[in-house]
Amino acid sequence: MNVHETEKLYAAFEKEGCCREEKPEAADIIVFNTCCVREGAETRVLGNLGRIKHLKAAKPDLIVAVCGCMTQQRSAAEMLHKRCPFINVITGTYSLALLPNMVKAVERGEKFILDLEVNETVPVGANEAVRSDNVNSFVNIMYGCNNFCTYCIVPYVKGRERSRKLADIVNEVRSLLDRGVKEITLLGQNVNSYNDGENDFYALLSELSALPGDFWIKFMTSHPKDLSDDVIRLIGRQRKLANYIHLPVQSGSDRILKAMNRRYDTAAYMHKIDMIREYIPDAGITADVIVGFPTETDEDFRATVDLVRRVRYNNLFMFIYSKRNGTPAAVMDGQISEAVKKARIAELITVQAKIARELAEKAVGKTFLALCDGRGKNATAKTYDDRVIVFDDGGEDYYNSFVNIEVTGTKNSKLYGKIRK
Ligand code: SAH
Ligand code: SF4
């Protein structure tokens, strides 16, 4: 999601006549778009700021701005200002579209601007974006989150759920299709609760998949409590809705799911998985999992491992629980030691690696519909169920075209294939 926010920032700055520089040394303005979902992301920002400090010393006119969800938290903004006094602008998630104006104010002589105003009426950035990829384009359909999972900072830094109007989304998608984009990824923290006052997610997907042209639609993230059986059936019968669902489970233990305030249990989650397997037989399913949530016992962790073994995800994003100040879980009793968290994630990574290898081996000999998104000798293509296949293009350029690729081999669960005409 942050990648797309950054694309929108590029568009806002390009409108003001700026162009993109690949190297920080060549830039007159450096913007850090931060994330605070896990501690690691926050630590990296400090490291990256440290690395450009000398540039500012050598070029006093260089403007450094920091924005995004980390700095939406006043405490983080103040900490950065104190530790990196060379930063000129600090803003959060709500005022991204206004960032070029803030930079202009610095050019006019202002020393430091701090703008953390909460404004939920302005969608983050203009809806225009400079897309960094011609094959896939991200399209925000909603902002914010109302779920308040007890570990998660997102609702505090991105505000309440608000959906864009269906007509605006359809227009944006239509213009992307006119430009030749073939894969649209709809974005939202909880896309299933999309509602613009008149239309729900089912209506949006129906409308978008009725647009003419050769393309497919993917979306993320689905919340298990809100992914409806109707949407699953629609994906199954509508060719333009790709057979791919990212359905974060977070834990396989009902007790932990309750403590996380996820509002589903493993039986309800597995019911969704069964529905997906029934109506979308070749679906690619991926998920996020957190290990080491406060009070997680060995037994709870075993339940997570069991669930992962039962579902057999194509890909699993595994995270060590990271304490986020201001969230209920941060002050829960029973915080788990780093050593235990690390041992648990190592075990889960091993379990998932074996599953991924087995699924990759099962794909050998099968032919997949895929969209080429990489050129050259070892070109890549993304399948209808969102797997990546590396193939030798034999000198022909298939970039941004749909192709059939037969998987001919695997290595470390990576798929390799050949074009079938
Ligand atoms: N809205 C999405 C994604 C939110 S953030 C959803 O509900 O699934 C992406 C992922 O980061 C989450 O799914 C979760 O697995 C992980 N995450 C969020 N907060 C975390 C924390 N405090 N510690 C570790 N992982 C976290
Ligand atoms: Fe965070 Fe939960 Fe909202 Fe996802 S649904 S953004 S994990 S609070």
Short mmCIF file of C-alpha atoms and ligand atoms in Angstrom, two decimals:
data_model
loop_
_atom_site.label_atom_id
_atom_site.label_comp_id
_atom_site.label_asym_id
_atom_site.label_seq_id
_atom_site.Cartn_x
_atom_site.Cartn_y
_atom_site.Cartn_z
CA MET A 1 0.00 0.00 0.00
CA ASN A 2 2.84 2.36 0.77
CA VAL A 3 4.27 1.73 -2.69
CA HIS A 4 1.07 3.14 -4.15
CA GLU A 5 1.06 6.09 -1.74
CA THR A 6 4.57 6.84 -2.99
CA GLU A 7 3.35 6.69 -6.60
CA LYS A 8 0.76 9.31 -5.68
CA LEU A 9 3.45 11.45 -4.08
CA TYR A 10 5.47 11.29 -7.30
CA ALA A 11 2.40 12.52 -9.20
CA ALA A 12 1.88 15.40 -6.76
CA PHE A 13 5.52 16.49 -7.13
CA GLU A 14 5.60 16.01 -10.93
CA LYS A 15 2.66 18.39 -11.17
CA GLU A 16 4.94 20.99 -9.63
CA GLY A 17 7.61 20.38 -12.26
CA CYS A 18 9.81 17.98 -10.29
CA CYS A 19 11.34 14.87 -11.80
CA ARG A 20 12.44 11.64 -10.23
CA GLU A 21 16.10 10.97 -9.38
CA GLU A 22 17.36 7.45 -8.84
CA LYS A 23 20.23 8.51 -6.54
CA PRO A 24 19.74 10.62 -3.40
CA GLU A 25 23.00 12.50 -4.21
CA ALA A 26 21.36 13.99 -7.32
CA ALA A 27 18.12 15.08 -5.62
CA ASP A 28 17.13 18.53 -4.37
CA ILE A 29 14.25 17.12 -2.36
CA ILE A 30 14.30 13.80 -0.51
CA VAL A 31 11.04 12.39 0.84
CA PHE A 32 10.84 9.42 3.20
CA ASN A 33 7.44 7.73 3.14
CA THR A 34 7.43 5.76 6.38
CA CYS A 35 5.55 2.80 7.82
CA CYS A 36 5.02 1.90 11.46
CA VAL A 37 3.16 -1.41 11.26
CA ARG A 38 6.18 -3.21 12.71
CA GLU A 39 9.19 -1.94 14.63
CA GLY A 40 11.68 -2.99 11.94
CA ALA A 41 10.25 -0.48 9.48
CA GLU A 42 10.64 2.34 12.00
CA THR A 43 14.23 1.42 12.78
CA ARG A 44 15.11 1.44 9.07
CA VAL A 45 13.90 5.04 8.71
CA LEU A 46 16.39 6.22 11.32
CA GLY A 47 19.18 4.32 9.57
CA ASN A 48 18.24 5.77 6.17
CA LEU A 49 18.05 9.30 7.57
CA GLY A 50 21.49 8.80 9.10
CA ARG A 51 22.81 7.84 5.69
CA ILE A 52 21.73 11.09 4.03
CA LYS A 53 22.85 13.41 6.81
CA HIS A 54 26.17 14.09 5.05
CA LEU A 55 24.31 15.10 1.87
CA LYS A 56 22.51 17.81 3.76
CA ALA A 57 25.81 19.03 5.18
CA ALA A 58 27.34 19.21 1.68
CA LYS A 59 24.24 20.80 0.11
CA PRO A 60 22.47 23.07 2.61
CA ASP A 61 19.57 23.75 0.19
CA LEU A 62 18.61 20.09 0.11
CA ILE A 63 15.08 19.68 1.47
CA VAL A 64 14.35 16.59 3.55
CA ALA A 65 10.74 15.61 4.24
CA VAL A 66 9.36 12.68 6.20
CA CYS A 67 5.74 11.55 5.91
CA GLY A 68 3.61 8.42 6.30
CA CYS A 69 2.17 6.48 9.17
CA MET A 70 5.22 6.44 11.45
CA THR A 71 5.28 10.24 11.67
CA GLN A 72 1.50 10.48 11.99
CA GLN A 73 2.24 9.53 15.60
CA ARG A 74 3.22 12.73 17.36
CA SER A 75 5.74 10.96 19.61
CA ALA A 76 7.58 9.53 16.59
CA ALA A 77 7.48 12.89 14.78
CA GLU A 78 8.94 14.65 17.80
CA MET A 79 11.59 11.97 18.27
CA LEU A 80 12.71 12.29 14.63
CA HIS A 81 12.78 16.10 14.85
CA LYS A 82 15.01 15.86 17.91
CA ARG A 83 17.33 13.19 16.56
CA CYS A 84 17.51 14.54 13.01
CA PRO A 85 17.20 18.34 13.31
CA PHE A 86 18.13 18.65 9.62
CA ILE A 87 14.64 17.42 8.56
CA ASN A 88 12.65 20.31 7.04
CA VAL A 89 9.14 18.86 6.87
CA ILE A 90 7.39 16.24 8.98
CA THR A 91 3.85 15.24 8.13
CA GLY A 92 1.74 12.10 8.50
CA THR A 93 -0.73 10.18 6.38
CA TYR A 94 -3.50 12.72 5.88
CA SER A 95 -1.65 15.57 4.17
CA LEU A 96 0.41 13.74 1.56
CA ALA A 97 -1.21 15.68 -1.29
CA LEU A 98 -0.17 18.92 0.43
CA LEU A 99 3.47 17.92 0.78
CA PRO A 100 4.65 19.83 -2.35
CA ASN A 101 3.16 23.02 -0.84
CA MET A 102 5.01 22.42 2.41
CA VAL A 103 8.25 21.94 0.46
CA LYS A 104 7.58 25.22 -1.37
CA ALA A 105 7.18 26.98 1.96
CA VAL A 106 10.61 25.70 2.98
CA GLU A 107 12.03 26.97 -0.34
CA ARG A 108 10.55 30.35 0.57
CA GLY A 109 12.51 30.34 3.80
CA GLU A 110 10.55 28.44 6.45
CA LYS A 111 12.92 26.40 8.57
CA PHE A 112 10.69 23.57 9.77
CA ILE A 113 7.09 22.48 9.19
CA LEU A 114 5.20 19.96 11.30
CA ASP A 115 1.71 19.10 10.05
CA LEU A 116 -0.04 16.18 11.72
CA GLU A 117 -3.56 17.42 11.19
CA VAL A 118 -6.16 14.66 10.92
CA ASN A 119 -8.32 15.21 7.87
CA GLU A 120 -10.43 12.25 6.88
CA THR A 121 -12.33 14.14 4.19
CA VAL A 122 -9.36 14.32 1.84
CA PRO A 123 -8.35 10.94 0.45
CA VAL A 124 -4.63 10.43 0.86
CA GLY A 125 -3.13 12.24 -2.08
CA ALA A 126 -4.87 13.01 -5.30
CA ASN A 127 -6.08 9.92 -7.04
CA GLU A 128 -3.59 10.53 -9.79
CA ALA A 129 -0.44 8.48 -9.50
CA VAL A 130 2.75 8.05 -11.43
CA ARG A 131 2.66 4.30 -11.86
CA SER A 132 6.01 2.66 -11.51
CA ASP A 133 4.85 -0.44 -13.33
CA ASN A 134 2.99 -0.60 -16.65
CA VAL A 135 1.68 -4.11 -16.21
CA ASN A 136 0.05 -3.88 -12.79
CA SER A 137 -1.59 -0.77 -11.41
CA PHE A 138 -2.76 -0.28 -7.86
CA VAL A 139 -6.07 1.47 -7.27
CA ASN A 140 -7.16 2.52 -3.79
CA ILE A 141 -10.80 1.80 -3.19
CA MET A 142 -10.90 2.75 0.47
CA TYR A 143 -8.78 4.23 3.21
CA GLY A 144 -8.46 3.59 6.93
CA CYS A 145 -9.69 0.74 9.10
CA ASN A 146 -12.39 0.26 11.74
CA ASN A 147 -11.30 -3.11 13.04
CA PHE A 148 -8.89 -2.30 15.85
CA CYS A 149 -7.12 -5.64 15.98
CA THR A 150 -5.40 -5.32 19.35
CA TYR A 151 -1.83 -5.57 17.96
CA CYS A 152 -2.30 -3.12 15.10
CA ILE A 153 -1.44 0.57 14.83
CA VAL A 154 -3.14 1.14 11.45
CA PRO A 155 -6.54 2.40 12.72
CA TYR A 156 -4.74 4.99 14.86
CA VAL A 157 -2.58 6.38 12.06
CA LYS A 158 -4.86 5.98 9.04
CA GLY A 159 -8.20 6.85 10.59
CA ARG A 160 -11.66 5.38 10.06
CA GLU A 161 -12.79 3.49 6.97
CA ARG A 162 -13.88 5.68 4.09
CA SER A 163 -14.64 4.39 0.61
CA ARG A 164 -14.15 6.18 -2.68
CA LYS A 165 -17.21 6.58 -4.89
CA LEU A 166 -17.77 3.64 -7.21
CA ALA A 167 -17.97 5.94 -10.27
CA ASP A 168 -14.53 7.46 -9.46
CA ILE A 169 -12.95 4.03 -9.13
CA VAL A 170 -14.55 2.81 -12.37
CA ASN A 171 -13.28 5.92 -14.19
CA GLU A 172 -9.77 5.45 -12.86
CA VAL A 173 -9.74 1.77 -13.84
CA ARG A 174 -11.15 2.60 -17.28
CA SER A 175 -8.39 5.14 -17.94
CA LEU A 176 -5.73 2.64 -16.82
CA LEU A 177 -7.17 0.01 -19.17
CA ASP A 178 -7.14 2.58 -21.98
CA ARG A 179 -3.43 3.04 -21.28
CA GLY A 180 -2.89 -0.68 -21.74
CA VAL A 181 -2.72 -1.82 -18.11
CA LYS A 182 -3.72 -5.49 -17.84
CA GLU A 183 -3.66 -6.17 -14.10
CA ILE A 184 -5.51 -3.97 -11.62
CA THR A 185 -4.94 -4.51 -7.91
CA LEU A 186 -7.61 -2.93 -5.73
CA LEU A 187 -6.24 -1.76 -2.39
CA GLY A 188 -7.72 -1.24 1.04
CA GLN A 189 -7.01 -2.41 4.59
CA ASN A 190 -10.26 -4.33 4.49
CA VAL A 191 -11.60 -4.30 0.92
CA ASN A 192 -14.60 -6.50 1.77
CA SER A 193 -16.18 -3.74 3.83
CA TYR A 194 -16.01 -1.34 0.86
CA ASN A 195 -19.21 0.72 0.84
CA ASP A 196 -19.64 4.11 -0.78
CA GLY A 197 -23.12 4.58 0.66
CA GLU A 198 -24.82 2.94 -2.31
CA ASN A 199 -22.57 0.12 -3.47
CA ASP A 200 -20.78 -2.66 -1.64
CA PHE A 201 -17.70 -4.65 -2.64
CA TYR A 202 -19.76 -7.18 -4.60
CA ALA A 203 -21.31 -4.35 -6.64
CA LEU A 204 -17.89 -2.79 -7.24
CA LEU A 205 -16.36 -6.07 -8.41
CA SER A 206 -19.38 -6.75 -10.67
CA GLU A 207 -19.13 -3.30 -12.24
CA LEU A 208 -15.37 -3.49 -12.78
CA SER A 209 -15.41 -6.98 -14.22
CA ALA A 210 -18.04 -5.89 -16.76
CA LEU A 211 -15.61 -3.37 -18.30
CA PRO A 212 -14.52 -4.31 -21.80
CA GLY A 213 -10.93 -5.38 -22.52
CA ASP A 214 -8.43 -8.09 -21.78
CA PHE A 215 -7.43 -7.66 -18.14
CA TRP A 216 -7.82 -9.15 -14.69
CA ILE A 217 -8.47 -7.79 -11.24
CA LYS A 218 -6.80 -8.75 -7.98
CA PHE A 219 -7.42 -7.17 -4.58
CA MET A 220 -6.10 -7.01 -1.07
CA THR A 221 -6.58 -7.24 1.84
CA SER A 222 -9.58 -9.43 2.61
CA HIS A 223 -10.65 -9.77 6.22
CA PRO A 224 -11.96 -13.29 6.96
CA LYS A 225 -14.94 -11.92 8.90
CA ASP A 226 -16.09 -9.83 5.92
CA LEU A 227 -15.24 -11.89 2.83
CA SER A 228 -18.74 -12.92 1.74
CA ASP A 229 -19.70 -16.21 0.17
CA ASP A 230 -21.27 -14.20 -2.67
CA VAL A 231 -17.95 -12.56 -3.48
CA ILE A 232 -16.24 -15.97 -3.45
CA ARG A 233 -18.85 -17.31 -5.91
CA LEU A 234 -18.48 -14.21 -8.09
CA ILE A 235 -14.71 -14.72 -8.32
CA GLY A 236 -15.34 -18.33 -9.27
CA ARG A 237 -17.57 -17.47 -12.21
CA GLN A 238 -16.17 -14.14 -13.41
CA ARG A 239 -13.08 -14.66 -15.57
CA LYS A 240 -11.82 -11.11 -15.05
CA LEU A 241 -11.55 -11.65 -11.30
CA ALA A 242 -8.27 -13.49 -10.83
CA ASN A 243 -8.24 -16.69 -8.80
CA TYR A 244 -6.20 -15.23 -6.00
CA ILE A 245 -7.15 -14.42 -2.42
CA HIS A 246 -4.95 -13.00 0.32
CA LEU A 247 -6.76 -13.97 3.52
CA PRO A 248 -4.69 -13.18 6.62
CA VAL A 249 -5.39 -15.64 9.42
CA GLN A 250 -2.93 -14.18 12.00
CA SER A 251 -3.23 -17.19 14.34
CA GLY A 252 -4.57 -20.75 14.40
CA SER A 253 -5.62 -20.53 18.05
CA ASP A 254 -9.18 -19.43 18.88
CA ARG A 255 -8.04 -18.00 22.21
CA ILE A 256 -5.39 -15.85 20.53
CA LEU A 257 -7.75 -14.78 17.74
CA LYS A 258 -10.14 -13.56 20.43
CA ALA A 259 -7.37 -11.69 22.23
CA MET A 260 -6.40 -10.16 18.88
CA ASN A 261 -10.02 -8.99 18.40
CA ARG A 262 -10.12 -10.61 14.95
CA ARG A 263 -13.82 -11.48 15.35
CA TYR A 264 -13.70 -14.91 13.69
CA ASP A 265 -12.60 -18.30 14.96
CA THR A 266 -10.65 -20.99 13.16
CA ALA A 267 -13.87 -22.85 12.24
CA ALA A 268 -15.24 -19.76 10.47
CA TYR A 269 -11.88 -19.21 8.78
CA MET A 270 -11.72 -22.80 7.57
CA HIS A 271 -15.29 -22.49 6.29
CA LYS A 272 -14.12 -19.60 4.08
CA ILE A 273 -11.16 -21.67 2.88
CA ASP A 274 -13.51 -24.58 2.05
CA MET A 275 -15.84 -22.22 0.15
CA ILE A 276 -12.87 -20.85 -1.81
CA ARG A 277 -11.66 -24.36 -2.67
CA GLU A 278 -15.17 -25.36 -3.72
CA TYR A 279 -16.05 -22.38 -5.91
CA ILE A 280 -12.55 -21.42 -7.11
CA PRO A 281 -10.87 -24.81 -7.45
CA ASP A 282 -7.49 -23.46 -8.63
CA ALA A 283 -7.37 -20.54 -6.23
CA GLY A 284 -4.03 -19.31 -4.99
CA ILE A 285 -4.41 -18.51 -1.30
CA THR A 286 -1.89 -16.52 0.74
CA ALA A 287 -2.03 -15.15 4.28
CA ASP A 288 -0.29 -13.22 7.04
CA VAL A 289 0.52 -14.82 10.39
CA ILE A 290 1.82 -13.31 13.61
CA VAL A 291 3.81 -15.43 16.04
CA GLY A 292 4.49 -14.53 19.66
CA PHE A 293 1.35 -12.48 20.38
CA PRO A 294 1.14 -11.87 24.16
CA THR A 295 0.20 -15.01 26.12
CA GLU A 296 0.74 -17.30 23.09
CA THR A 297 1.55 -20.75 24.52
CA ASP A 298 3.30 -23.62 22.77
CA GLU A 299 -0.14 -25.14 22.31
CA ASP A 300 -1.46 -21.97 20.64
CA PHE A 301 1.55 -21.93 18.37
CA ARG A 302 1.06 -25.61 17.50
CA ALA A 303 -2.52 -24.73 16.47
CA THR A 304 -1.11 -22.12 14.06
CA VAL A 305 1.32 -24.67 12.60
CA ASP A 306 -1.55 -27.16 12.20
CA LEU A 307 -3.74 -24.62 10.44
CA VAL A 308 -0.92 -23.67 8.07
CA ARG A 309 -0.43 -27.36 7.27
CA ARG A 310 -4.16 -27.80 6.64
CA VAL A 311 -4.63 -24.80 4.36
CA ARG A 312 -1.38 -25.19 2.38
CA TYR A 313 -0.85 -21.57 1.39
CA ASN A 314 0.96 -20.73 -1.83
CA ASN A 315 2.76 -18.07 0.14
CA LEU A 316 2.72 -17.04 3.78
CA PHE A 317 3.90 -13.72 5.21
CA MET A 318 5.14 -14.51 8.70
CA PHE A 319 5.74 -11.82 11.29
CA ILE A 320 7.12 -11.76 14.80
CA TYR A 321 4.71 -9.87 17.05
CA SER A 322 5.99 -6.32 17.40
CA LYS A 323 4.83 -4.17 20.30
CA ARG A 324 3.19 -0.99 19.01
CA ASN A 325 2.75 1.78 21.58
CA GLY A 326 -0.84 2.85 22.00
CA THR A 327 -2.35 -0.50 21.02
CA PRO A 328 -4.09 -2.70 23.63
CA ALA A 329 -1.72 -5.65 23.08
CA ALA A 330 1.32 -3.53 23.96
CA VAL A 331 0.21 -3.42 27.60
CA MET A 332 -1.09 -6.97 27.85
CA ASP A 333 0.46 -9.29 30.42
CA GLY A 334 2.32 -12.29 29.10
CA GLN A 335 4.61 -10.68 26.53
CA ILE A 336 6.68 -13.41 24.89
CA SER A 337 10.48 -13.38 25.00
CA GLU A 338 12.42 -12.59 21.82
CA ALA A 339 14.10 -16.00 21.99
CA VAL A 340 10.76 -17.85 21.99
CA LYS A 341 9.36 -15.64 19.21
CA LYS A 342 12.44 -16.29 17.08
CA ALA A 343 12.32 -20.05 17.64
CA ARG A 344 8.63 -20.12 16.72
CA ILE A 345 9.01 -18.13 13.53
CA ALA A 346 11.99 -20.26 12.49
CA GLU A 347 9.87 -23.38 12.87
CA LEU A 348 6.96 -21.89 10.95
CA ILE A 349 9.27 -20.75 8.14
CA THR A 350 10.56 -24.31 7.83
CA VAL A 351 7.03 -25.75 7.75
CA GLN A 352 5.89 -23.26 5.11
CA ALA A 353 9.05 -23.73 3.00
CA LYS A 354 8.29 -27.45 2.76
CA ILE A 355 4.68 -26.76 1.73
CA ALA A 356 5.80 -24.20 -0.86
CA ARG A 357 8.30 -26.70 -2.29
CA GLU A 358 5.64 -29.40 -2.51
CA LEU A 359 3.15 -27.05 -4.18
CA ALA A 360 5.81 -25.93 -6.64
CA GLU A 361 6.64 -29.54 -7.52
CA LYS A 362 2.94 -30.25 -8.04
CA ALA A 363 2.83 -27.41 -10.58
CA VAL A 364 5.45 -29.04 -12.81
CA GLY A 365 3.87 -30.17 -16.08
CA LYS A 366 0.86 -27.87 -15.65
CA THR A 367 0.16 -24.90 -17.92
CA PHE A 368 -0.82 -21.57 -16.38
CA LEU A 369 -2.38 -18.45 -17.81
CA ALA A 370 0.02 -15.69 -16.88
CA LEU A 371 0.77 -12.03 -17.49
CA CYS A 372 4.39 -11.17 -18.38
CA ASP A 373 5.77 -8.49 -16.13
CA GLY A 374 9.49 -8.86 -16.70
CA ARG A 375 11.62 -8.78 -19.83
CA GLY A 376 14.83 -10.35 -20.99
CA LYS A 377 16.47 -13.70 -20.86
CA ASN A 378 14.95 -14.63 -17.55
CA ALA A 379 11.60 -12.95 -18.01
CA THR A 380 8.91 -13.29 -15.36
CA ALA A 381 5.18 -13.70 -15.51
CA LYS A 382 2.51 -13.61 -12.81
CA THR A 383 -0.14 -16.31 -13.00
CA TYR A 384 -3.90 -16.03 -12.63
CA ASP A 385 -3.43 -17.42 -9.10
CA ASP A 386 -0.59 -14.96 -8.40
CA ARG A 387 2.47 -17.18 -8.62
CA VAL A 388 5.65 -16.04 -10.32
CA ILE A 389 7.12 -18.09 -13.18
CA VAL A 390 10.56 -17.41 -14.62
CA PHE A 391 10.92 -18.31 -18.28
CA ASP A 392 13.36 -17.94 -21.14
CA ASP A 393 11.61 -15.68 -23.63
CA GLY A 394 13.69 -17.04 -26.50
CA GLY A 395 14.34 -13.53 -27.77
CA GLU A 396 10.67 -12.63 -28.18
CA ASP A 397 9.14 -9.84 -26.14
CA TYR A 398 6.03 -10.92 -24.27
CA TYR A 399 6.05 -8.00 -21.83
CA ASN A 400 2.52 -6.99 -20.77
CA SER A 401 0.89 -9.83 -22.71
CA PHE A 402 -1.09 -12.78 -21.51
CA VAL A 403 0.62 -16.07 -22.25
CA ASN A 404 0.28 -19.74 -21.45
CA ILE A 405 3.34 -21.05 -19.64
CA GLU A 406 4.05 -24.65 -18.83
CA VAL A 407 5.99 -25.13 -15.63
CA THR A 408 8.97 -27.29 -16.52
CA GLY A 409 10.93 -27.27 -13.28
CA THR A 410 11.37 -25.80 -9.81
CA LYS A 411 14.23 -24.78 -7.60
CA ASN A 412 13.71 -23.79 -3.95
CA SER A 413 9.98 -23.51 -4.67
CA LYS A 414 10.59 -21.04 -7.51
CA LEU A 415 8.80 -21.94 -10.74
CA TYR A 416 10.53 -22.12 -14.12
CA GLY A 417 8.64 -22.59 -17.38
CA LYS A 418 8.30 -22.43 -21.14
CA ILE A 419 5.85 -20.49 -23.30
CA ARG A 420 3.20 -22.72 -24.91
CA LYS A 421 1.65 -21.27 -28.06
N1 SAH B 1 -5.41 -4.84 6.88
C1 SAH B 1 -4.66 -5.96 6.65
C2 SAH B 1 -3.16 -5.76 6.77
C3 SAH B 1 -2.63 -4.94 7.87
S1 SAH B 1 -0.92 -4.80 8.15
C4 SAH B 1 -5.20 -7.10 7.48
O1 SAH B 1 -6.06 -6.92 8.29
O2 SAH B 1 -4.77 -8.20 7.32
C5 SAH B 1 -0.22 -6.22 7.39
C6 SAH B 1 0.13 -7.31 8.33
O3 SAH B 1 1.09 -6.90 9.26
C7 SAH B 1 -1.00 -7.84 9.17
O4 SAH B 1 -1.82 -8.73 8.47
C8 SAH B 1 -0.29 -8.51 10.30
O5 SAH B 1 0.00 -9.85 10.03
C9 SAH B 1 1.02 -7.73 10.39
N2 SAH B 1 1.04 -6.89 11.59
C10 SAH B 1 0.26 -5.83 11.90
N3 SAH B 1 0.59 -5.35 13.11
C11 SAH B 1 1.59 -6.12 13.58
C12 SAH B 1 2.35 -6.13 14.80
N4 SAH B 1 2.12 -5.26 15.76
N5 SAH B 1 3.31 -7.09 14.92
C13 SAH B 1 3.55 -7.98 13.95
N6 SAH B 1 2.86 -8.02 12.80
C14 SAH B 1 1.89 -7.10 12.61
FE1 SF4 B 2 -4.80 -3.67 11.31
FE2 SF4 B 2 -6.74 -5.39 11.78
FE3 SF4 B 2 -7.26 -3.15 10.45
FE4 SF4 B 2 -5.80 -5.05 9.29
S1 SF4 B 2 -7.96 -5.22 9.93
S2 SF4 B 2 -5.36 -2.88 9.33
S3 SF4 B 2 -4.66 -5.89 11.01
S4 SF4 B 2 -6.65 -3.30 12.59
#
